[in-house]
Every structure is written in structure tokens, then in C-alpha cells.
């Protein structure tokens, strides 16, 4: 399942983000608590096998999938804001916003918008250098894309600190948080969605 389709469905798992196309045979699709697996996909349409949760009609599932695929096509063209989950010695770096007033005091991961003709990983490196004055090595994507608005998604990458000591440039403060202290700061809503995935990432570092 593509990242865009996962975001369109609101599914927190991305089954196979590397495979071309939006969906494939074997992918699991969820609508609410109902789960089906794609058993056939071709010119004759989609066949789904019920694998768990309440039963829904085939038409309900097909309509849901059609809507999700259409939404995924839109999200696939969306602009990307990258975030960096920088980990050192089992701790995650978070930064506290200084502005605008509506979000001042809330916490977020370092990052920013991907510029035209810039790759995600290059944007991660650039944003960390600009915001923190440090060089990082981006790792794999953590968790699902988070839809910020119709034409914008947040995508978070794990990262390791290569050189330098982070200092806040445009933020109030920085904090190194452990798995057990992630909940002690008030996160921006979009970042908070990814805390479970970030917690899992911390356990592997």
C-alpha cells in the first residue's frame, strides 16, 4: 500500500511503501473496524476477502476503496513537510515553538518544507543545519504520512546526530526526551499523532 493510500484511509500502517502503484494483491484495507484483504485486482475490478471485524457489503467496501484511491491520488501530489526524529543515546530531540502565538510553547520535531527539486532527505539535512546548527544522517521514514491539509503532508524520518551540539535558533528551547518522558511535553497535534511510531523507533536505537 502506498503512503498516500495509507494516509487517505487513516491507516497507521504502511504495508509496502516501496512498491509502485496505489494498492496490490495481498494488501489489507480497513474501514472502521472492518478488515478485508485484496485477493484480485485487475481490469475486472477488485475482489476483497473479509478477514476481521464487522461485515460490510461488497458495494460499501468498493465505494470506500474508490474514495480512498481518489484521495490517495491527490495526496501523492501533495507538498511535503519533513520532520527529523533525531536520537542520541536513546533520547529524542524535541524543540519548543516560539511563534506564532497560537502554537507558541508547543513542542515539535525539527524540520520544514521540502523545497522544489529537493529530496526529502536533503530537506532533513538542510532544516537541521538551519534550525539547530548540526549535521545529521537521515534514516528510514517513521510512521505514516500525516495529512496537514489537502495539499500538504508531514513525513518524519529517523536521524542520527553526526556533528555539533544542537542549539535553538528560532525556537524557545530544546529537550532530549526518553521513551518515558515523551508525554511530559505538549506536542503539536500533527507530531502527537506520530508518538507511538517514535516510541517504537526509540526502542530500536
Short mmCIF file of C-alpha atoms in Angstrom, two decimals:
data_model
loop_
_atom_site.label_atom_id
_atom_site.label_comp_id
_atom_site.label_asym_id
_atom_site.label_seq_id
_atom_site.Cartn_x
_atom_site.Cartn_y
_atom_site.Cartn_z
CA UNK A 1 0.00 0.00 0.00
CA UNK A 2 1.37 3.42 -0.87
CA UNK A 3 1.98 6.09 1.79
CA UNK A 4 -0.68 8.22 0.12
CA UNK A 5 -3.30 5.49 0.28
CA UNK A 6 -2.41 4.77 3.88
CA UNK A 7 -2.95 8.43 4.74
CA UNK A 8 -6.19 8.53 2.79
CA UNK A 9 -7.52 5.55 4.71
CA UNK A 10 -6.28 6.86 8.04
CA UNK A 11 -4.36 3.60 8.49
CA UNK A 12 -1.33 3.88 10.77
CA UNK A 13 0.48 1.06 8.99
CA UNK A 14 2.13 1.23 5.60
CA UNK A 15 2.35 -2.29 4.26
CA UNK A 16 4.63 -1.80 1.28
CA UNK A 17 5.55 1.80 0.54
CA UNK A 18 8.28 0.77 -1.92
CA UNK A 19 6.00 -0.99 -4.40
CA UNK A 20 4.80 1.07 -7.37
CA UNK A 21 1.08 1.69 -7.64
CA UNK A 22 -1.51 2.52 -5.07
CA UNK A 23 -2.57 -0.96 -3.98
CA UNK A 24 -1.76 -4.56 -4.73
CA UNK A 25 -2.99 -8.09 -4.18
CA UNK A 26 -2.46 -9.09 -0.56
CA UNK A 27 -2.84 -5.59 0.86
CA UNK A 28 -5.15 -5.22 3.84
CA UNK A 29 -7.79 -2.50 3.66
CA UNK A 30 -9.67 -1.18 6.69
CA UNK A 31 -12.88 0.78 7.00
CA UNK A 32 -13.55 1.43 10.66
CA UNK A 33 -13.12 -1.93 12.43
CA UNK A 34 -13.89 -3.92 9.29
CA UNK A 35 -10.90 -5.50 7.53
CA UNK A 36 -10.61 -7.06 4.10
CA UNK A 37 -7.71 -8.30 2.02
CA UNK A 38 -7.38 -7.68 -1.71
CA UNK A 39 -7.40 -11.08 -3.44
CA UNK A 40 -7.64 -9.91 -7.05
CA UNK A 41 -7.05 -6.59 -8.76
CA UNK A 42 -7.37 -6.00 -12.48
CA UNK A 43 -9.47 -4.80 -15.36
CA UNK A 44 -12.46 -6.70 -13.98
CA UNK A 45 -12.31 -4.77 -10.71
CA UNK A 46 -11.31 -5.55 -7.13
CA UNK A 47 -12.05 -8.70 -5.14
CA UNK A 48 -11.93 -8.50 -1.38
CA UNK A 49 -11.91 -11.24 1.25
CA UNK A 50 -13.29 -10.45 4.70
CA UNK A 51 -10.66 -11.18 7.36
CA UNK A 52 -11.97 -9.49 10.50
CA UNK A 53 -14.35 -7.11 12.19
CA UNK A 54 -17.96 -6.37 11.26
CA UNK A 55 -19.09 -7.49 7.82
CA UNK A 56 -19.84 -4.80 5.24
CA UNK A 57 -21.39 -5.22 1.83
CA UNK A 58 -19.10 -5.58 -1.17
CA UNK A 59 -20.51 -2.33 -2.51
CA UNK A 60 -19.66 -0.49 0.71
CA UNK A 61 -16.10 -1.78 0.56
CA UNK A 62 -15.68 -0.97 -3.12
CA UNK A 63 -17.04 2.54 -2.62
CA UNK A 64 -14.70 3.08 0.33
CA UNK A 65 -11.73 1.84 -1.69
CA UNK A 66 -12.66 4.03 -4.66
CA UNK A 67 -12.85 7.09 -2.41
CA UNK A 68 -9.53 6.22 -0.78
CA UNK A 69 -7.77 5.69 -4.10
CA UNK A 70 -9.08 9.02 -5.39
CA UNK A 71 -7.93 10.76 -2.21
CA UNK A 72 -4.58 8.96 -2.38
CA UNK A 73 -4.02 10.26 -5.90
CA UNK A 74 -4.47 13.79 -4.53
CA UNK A 75 -2.16 13.17 -1.57
CA UNK A 76 0.52 11.65 -3.80
CA UNK A 77 0.85 15.11 -5.37
CA UNK A 78 0.82 16.94 -2.04
CA UNK A 79 3.76 19.02 -0.88
CA UNK A 80 5.81 17.52 1.94
CA UNK A 81 6.92 18.89 5.29
CA UNK A 82 9.70 16.71 6.68
CA UNK A 83 10.36 16.11 10.34
CA UNK A 84 13.52 14.70 11.90
CA UNK A 85 13.36 12.29 14.83
CA UNK A 86 16.95 12.82 15.98
CA UNK A 87 18.04 10.23 18.51
CA UNK A 88 21.17 10.18 20.66
CA UNK A 89 21.83 7.71 23.47
CA UNK A 90 18.22 6.57 23.48
CA UNK A 91 16.80 10.10 23.71
CA UNK A 92 14.77 12.09 21.19
CA UNK A 93 15.41 15.76 20.42
CA UNK A 94 12.32 18.00 20.56
CA UNK A 95 12.05 21.76 20.16
CA UNK A 96 9.57 24.24 21.63
CA UNK A 97 7.93 26.76 19.34
CA UNK A 98 8.38 30.47 19.97
CA UNK A 99 5.80 31.62 17.41
CA UNK A 100 3.16 32.11 16.10
CA UNK A 101 1.13 32.94 19.18
CA UNK A 102 -1.39 30.15 18.54
CA UNK A 103 1.27 27.45 18.82
CA UNK A 104 3.96 29.14 20.93
CA UNK A 105 5.05 26.86 23.76
CA UNK A 106 4.09 23.66 21.96
CA UNK A 107 6.71 21.06 21.07
CA UNK A 108 7.60 19.57 17.72
CA UNK A 109 10.28 17.69 15.84
CA UNK A 110 12.82 19.73 13.85
CA UNK A 111 12.01 20.09 10.17
CA UNK A 112 10.29 22.11 7.49
CA UNK A 113 9.05 22.18 3.93
CA UNK A 114 10.77 20.36 1.11
CA UNK A 115 11.88 22.91 -1.48
CA UNK A 116 11.21 22.45 -5.22
CA UNK A 117 13.66 19.95 -6.76
CA UNK A 118 14.88 18.96 -3.28
CA UNK A 119 14.67 15.40 -1.98
CA UNK A 120 13.14 14.61 1.39
CA UNK A 121 16.47 13.55 2.89
CA UNK A 122 18.24 16.66 1.61
CA UNK A 123 15.49 18.74 3.21
CA UNK A 124 16.01 16.93 6.53
CA UNK A 125 19.74 17.71 6.42
CA UNK A 126 19.17 21.35 5.45
CA UNK A 127 16.47 22.02 8.04
CA UNK A 128 18.54 20.51 10.87
CA UNK A 129 21.52 22.64 9.88
CA UNK A 130 19.38 25.80 9.66
CA UNK A 131 17.29 25.22 12.80
CA UNK A 132 19.83 23.52 15.06
CA UNK A 133 23.27 24.12 13.57
CA UNK A 134 24.00 20.38 13.36
CA UNK A 135 24.64 17.78 10.68
CA UNK A 136 22.50 14.64 10.69
CA UNK A 137 22.19 11.41 8.76
CA UNK A 138 18.57 10.71 7.78
CA UNK A 139 17.35 7.14 8.25
CA UNK A 140 14.07 5.47 7.31
CA UNK A 141 10.62 7.03 7.42
CA UNK A 142 8.89 6.68 10.80
CA UNK A 143 5.16 6.05 10.87
CA UNK A 144 2.57 7.17 8.31
CA UNK A 145 2.32 10.44 6.47
CA UNK A 146 0.16 12.84 8.47
CA UNK A 147 -2.25 14.96 6.43
CA UNK A 148 -1.86 18.60 7.48
CA UNK A 149 -4.28 19.93 4.87
CA UNK A 150 -5.48 18.96 1.40
CA UNK A 151 -2.19 19.75 -0.32
CA UNK A 152 0.32 19.20 2.50
CA UNK A 153 1.57 16.16 4.43
CA UNK A 154 4.05 15.67 7.26
CA UNK A 155 6.63 12.90 6.76
CA UNK A 156 9.04 12.08 9.59
CA UNK A 157 12.45 10.47 9.17
CA UNK A 158 14.61 8.96 11.84
CA UNK A 159 18.03 10.62 12.07
CA UNK A 160 21.34 10.35 13.88
CA UNK A 161 23.44 13.28 15.02
CA UNK A 162 26.73 13.43 13.11
CA UNK A 163 28.44 16.52 14.46
CA UNK A 164 27.83 19.58 16.56
CA UNK A 165 25.66 20.30 19.58
CA UNK A 166 22.08 21.38 18.82
CA UNK A 167 21.14 24.96 19.69
CA UNK A 168 17.73 26.58 19.15
CA UNK A 169 17.77 29.31 16.51
CA UNK A 170 14.09 30.18 16.12
CA UNK A 171 12.68 28.13 19.00
CA UNK A 172 12.32 28.78 22.73
CA UNK A 173 14.05 25.65 23.96
CA UNK A 174 15.30 22.17 23.18
CA UNK A 175 14.83 18.99 25.19
CA UNK A 176 16.18 15.45 24.99
CA UNK A 177 13.28 13.13 25.83
CA UNK A 178 13.34 9.46 26.72
CA UNK A 179 10.62 6.98 25.84
CA UNK A 180 9.22 7.52 29.32
CA UNK A 181 9.17 11.33 29.10
CA UNK A 182 7.69 11.82 25.63
CA UNK A 183 4.32 12.51 27.24
CA UNK A 184 5.64 15.21 29.59
CA UNK A 185 5.60 17.97 26.96
CA UNK A 186 2.65 19.31 24.99
CA UNK A 187 3.13 18.36 21.34
CA UNK A 188 1.72 19.96 18.22
CA UNK A 189 -1.25 17.84 17.12
CA UNK A 190 0.44 16.56 13.94
CA UNK A 191 3.55 15.45 15.84
CA UNK A 192 1.47 13.89 18.61
CA UNK A 193 -0.12 11.55 16.05
CA UNK A 194 3.31 10.02 15.46
CA UNK A 195 4.36 9.50 19.08
CA UNK A 196 3.58 5.77 19.03
CA UNK A 197 5.80 5.29 15.98
CA UNK A 198 8.50 7.50 17.51
CA UNK A 199 8.36 5.47 20.72
CA UNK A 200 8.90 2.26 18.74
CA UNK A 201 11.82 3.89 16.91
CA UNK A 202 13.41 4.90 20.21
CA UNK A 203 13.35 1.30 21.41
CA UNK A 204 15.49 0.24 18.45
CA UNK A 205 18.22 2.85 18.89
#
